[in-house]
Amino acid sequence: MDTKGKLDKLGKKDKLDNTCEKDVKDQKDMIEKQDKTSKKYKKEKEEKK
């Protein structure tokens, strides 16, 4: 019983860690895309001046 409980907790922890890593990676990708978009936008704005 105790061992199963510990295993369940370990399994949940692993899942949580994996989810967090994936979320962080997704956020980084989003931020990079936004950076590129904003830089592109600024460039176009400056060229119009």
N, CA, C and O atoms as a GROMACS GRO file, in nm:
protein
  196
    1MET      N    1   0.085  -0.121   0.000
    1MET     CA    2   0.000   0.000   0.000
    1MET      C    3   0.088   0.125   0.000
    1MET      O    4   0.074   0.212  -0.085
    2ASP      N    5   0.180   0.132   0.098
    2ASP     CA    6   0.268   0.249   0.106
    2ASP      C    7   0.349   0.266  -0.022
    2ASP      O    8   0.361   0.376  -0.075
    3THR      N    9   0.404   0.155  -0.070
    3THR     CA   10   0.489   0.161  -0.190
    3THR      C   11   0.408   0.214  -0.308
    3THR      O   12   0.457   0.297  -0.385
    4LYS      N   13   0.286   0.166  -0.323
    4LYS     CA   14   0.203   0.210  -0.435
    4LYS      C   15   0.178   0.361  -0.425
    4LYS      O   16   0.186   0.434  -0.524
    5GLY      N   17   0.149   0.406  -0.304
    5GLY     CA   18   0.126   0.549  -0.284
    5GLY      C   19   0.247   0.630  -0.325
    5GLY      O   20   0.236   0.734  -0.391
    6LYS      N   21   0.365   0.582  -0.284
    6LYS     CA   22   0.489   0.653  -0.320
    6LYS      C   23   0.507   0.654  -0.471
    6LYS      O   24   0.544   0.756  -0.529
    7LEU      N   25   0.481   0.540  -0.535
    7LEU     CA   26   0.497   0.531  -0.680
    7LEU      C   27   0.401   0.628  -0.749
    7LEU      O   28   0.437   0.696  -0.845
    8ASP      N   29   0.277   0.632  -0.700
    8ASP     CA   30   0.179   0.724  -0.758
    8ASP      C   31   0.229   0.867  -0.749
    8ASP      O   32   0.221   0.944  -0.844
    9LYS      N   33   0.282   0.903  -0.631
    9LYS     CA   34   0.332   1.039  -0.613
    9LYS      C   35   0.447   1.066  -0.709
    9LYS      O   36   0.454   1.172  -0.770
   10LEU      N   37   0.538   0.968  -0.722
   10LEU     CA   38   0.651   0.984  -0.813
   10LEU      C   39   0.601   1.002  -0.956
   10LEU      O   40   0.648   1.089  -1.029
   11GLY      N   41   0.505   0.919  -0.995
   11GLY     CA   42   0.450   0.928  -1.130
   11GLY      C   43   0.388   1.065  -1.154
   11GLY      O   44   0.410   1.126  -1.259
   12LYS      N   45   0.311   1.112  -1.057
   12LYS     CA   46   0.249   1.244  -1.071
   12LYS      C   47   0.355   1.353  -1.080
   12LYS      O   48   0.343   1.446  -1.159
   13LYS      N   49   0.459   1.340  -0.996
   13LYS     CA   50   0.565   1.442  -0.996
   13LYS      C   51   0.632   1.446  -1.134
   13LYS      O   52   0.656   1.554  -1.188
   14ASP      N   53   0.662   1.328  -1.189
   14ASP     CA   54   0.726   1.323  -1.321
   14ASP      C   55   0.637   1.390  -1.425
   14ASP      O   56   0.684   1.470  -1.506
   15LYS      N   57   0.509   1.358  -1.421
   15LYS     CA   58   0.416   1.419  -1.517
   15LYS      C   59   0.416   1.570  -1.501
   15LYS      O   60   0.419   1.644  -1.600
   16LEU      N   61   0.412   1.617  -1.376
   16LEU     CA   62   0.411   1.762  -1.352
   16LEU      C   63   0.538   1.826  -1.408
   16LEU      O   64   0.532   1.929  -1.475
   17ASP      N   65   0.654   1.763  -1.379
   17ASP     CA   66   0.781   1.818  -1.427
   17ASP      C   67   0.780   1.826  -1.579
   17ASP      O   68   0.819   1.927  -1.637
   18ASN      N   69   0.735   1.718  -1.644
   18ASN     CA   70   0.732   1.717  -1.790
   18ASN      C   71   0.641   1.828  -1.842
   18ASN      O   72   0.675   1.897  -1.939
   19THR      N   73   0.526   1.844  -1.779
   19THR     CA   74   0.432   1.948  -1.821
   19THR      C   75   0.496   2.085  -1.806
   19THR      O   76   0.486   2.170  -1.895
   20CYS      N   77   0.563   2.107  -1.692
   20CYS     CA   78   0.627   2.236  -1.668
   20CYS      C   79   0.732   2.264  -1.775
   20CYS      O   80   0.737   2.374  -1.830
   21GLU      N   81   0.815   2.165  -1.804
   21GLU     CA   82   0.920   2.184  -1.905
   21GLU      C   83   0.858   2.218  -2.039
   21GLU      O   84   0.906   2.306  -2.109
   22LYS      N   85   0.751   2.146  -2.075
   22LYS     CA   86   0.686   2.172  -2.203
   22LYS      C   87   0.628   2.313  -2.205
   22LYS      O   88   0.643   2.386  -2.303
   23ASP      N   89   0.562   2.351  -2.095
   23ASP     CA   90   0.504   2.486  -2.087
   23ASP      C   91   0.612   2.592  -2.101
   23ASP      O   92   0.594   2.690  -2.173
   24VAL      N   93   0.724   2.572  -2.032
   24VAL     CA   94   0.833   2.670  -2.039
   24VAL      C   95   0.883   2.681  -2.182
   24VAL      O   96   0.907   2.791  -2.232
   25LYS      N   97   0.899   2.567  -2.248
   25LYS     CA   98   0.949   2.568  -2.387
   25LYS      C   99   0.848   2.641  -2.476
   25LYS      O  100   0.886   2.724  -2.558
   26ASP      N  101   0.719   2.610  -2.458
   26ASP     CA  102   0.617   2.677  -2.538
   26ASP      C  103   0.621   2.828  -2.514
   26ASP      O  104   0.611   2.906  -2.609
   27GLN      N  105   0.637   2.868  -2.388
   27GLN     CA  106   0.642   3.012  -2.356
   27GLN      C  107   0.761   3.076  -2.424
   27GLN      O  108   0.750   3.186  -2.479
   28LYS      N  109   0.878   3.009  -2.419
   28LYS     CA  110   0.998   3.064  -2.482
   28LYS      C  111   0.974   3.081  -2.632
   28LYS      O  112   1.011   3.184  -2.689
   29ASP      N  113   0.913   2.980  -2.695
   29ASP     CA  114   0.885   2.988  -2.838
   29ASP      C  115   0.794   3.107  -2.866
   29ASP      O  116   0.816   3.183  -2.961
   30MET      N  117   0.690   3.123  -2.784
   30MET     CA  118   0.596   3.234  -2.802
   30MET      C  119   0.670   3.367  -2.790
   30MET      O  120   0.650   3.456  -2.873
   31ILE      N  121   0.754   3.381  -2.688
   31ILE     CA  122   0.826   3.506  -2.666
   31ILE      C  123   0.918   3.535  -2.784
   31ILE      O  124   0.928   3.649  -2.830
   32GLU      N  125   0.986   3.431  -2.834
   32GLU     CA  126   1.075   3.450  -2.949
   32GLU      C  127   0.996   3.496  -3.070
   32GLU      O  128   1.039   3.587  -3.141
   33LYS      N  129   0.880   3.436  -3.093
   33LYS     CA  130   0.796   3.476  -3.206
   33LYS      C  131   0.754   3.621  -3.190
   33LYS      O  132   0.759   3.699  -3.285
   34GLN      N  133   0.711   3.659  -3.068
   34GLN     CA  134   0.668   3.797  -3.043
   34GLN      C  135   0.784   3.893  -3.065
   34GLN      O  136   0.765   4.001  -3.121
   35ASP      N  137   0.905   3.854  -3.020
   35ASP     CA  138   1.023   3.938  -3.039
   35ASP      C  139   1.046   3.962  -3.187
   35ASP      O  140   1.065   4.076  -3.230
   36LYS      N  141   1.045   3.854  -3.265
   36LYS     CA  142   1.068   3.866  -3.409
   36LYS      C  143   0.962   3.956  -3.471
   36LYS      O  144   0.994   4.042  -3.553
   37THR      N  145   0.837   3.935  -3.433
   37THR     CA  146   0.727   4.013  -3.489
   37THR      C  147   0.743   4.161  -3.455
   37THR      O  148   0.727   4.247  -3.541
   38SER      N  149   0.775   4.191  -3.329
   38SER     CA  150   0.788   4.331  -3.287
   38SER      C  151   0.908   4.396  -3.354
   38SER      O  152   0.902   4.513  -3.393
   39LYS      N  153   1.019   4.322  -3.369
   39LYS     CA  154   1.137   4.377  -3.436
   39LYS      C  155   1.104   4.407  -3.581
   39LYS      O  156   1.140   4.512  -3.634
   40LYS      N  157   1.034   4.313  -3.646
   40LYS     CA  158   0.994   4.331  -3.785
   40LYS      C  159   0.905   4.454  -3.797
   40LYS      O  160   0.922   4.535  -3.888
   41TYR      N  161   0.811   4.468  -3.704
   41TYR     CA  162   0.718   4.580  -3.704
   41TYR      C  163   0.794   4.712  -3.688
   41TYR      O  164   0.767   4.808  -3.760
   42LYS      N  165   0.888   4.716  -3.593
   42LYS     CA  166   0.967   4.838  -3.571
   42LYS      C  167   1.046   4.874  -3.696
   42LYS      O  168   1.054   4.990  -3.735
   43LYS      N  169   1.104   4.772  -3.759
   43LYS     CA  170   1.183   4.794  -3.879
   43LYS      C  171   1.095   4.857  -3.987
   43LYS      O  172   1.134   4.956  -4.049
   44GLU      N  173   0.977   4.800  -4.010
   44GLU     CA  174   0.886   4.852  -4.111
   44GLU      C  175   0.845   4.995  -4.078
   44GLU      O  176   0.835   5.080  -4.166
   45LYS      N  177   0.821   5.022  -3.950
   45LYS     CA  178   0.780   5.155  -3.906
   45LYS      C  179   0.891   5.256  -3.936
   45LYS      O  180   0.864   5.366  -3.985
   46GLU      N  181   1.017   5.218  -3.907
   46GLU     CA  182   1.129   5.309  -3.930
   46GLU      C  183   1.150   5.334  -4.079
   46GLU      O  184   1.184   5.445  -4.119
   47GLU      N  185   1.128   5.231  -4.161
   47GLU     CA  186   1.147   5.247  -4.305
   47GLU      C  187   1.043   5.341  -4.364
   47GLU      O  188   1.069   5.409  -4.463
   48LYS      N  189   0.925   5.347  -4.303
   48LYS     CA  190   0.818   5.434  -4.354
   48LYS      C  191   0.846   5.581  -4.327
   48LYS      O  192   0.797   5.668  -4.399
   49LYS      N  193   0.926   5.611  -4.223
   49LYS     CA  194   0.954   5.750  -4.185
   49LYS      C  195   1.019   5.828  -4.299
   49LYS      O  196   1.049   5.946  -4.284
   0.00000   0.00000   0.00000
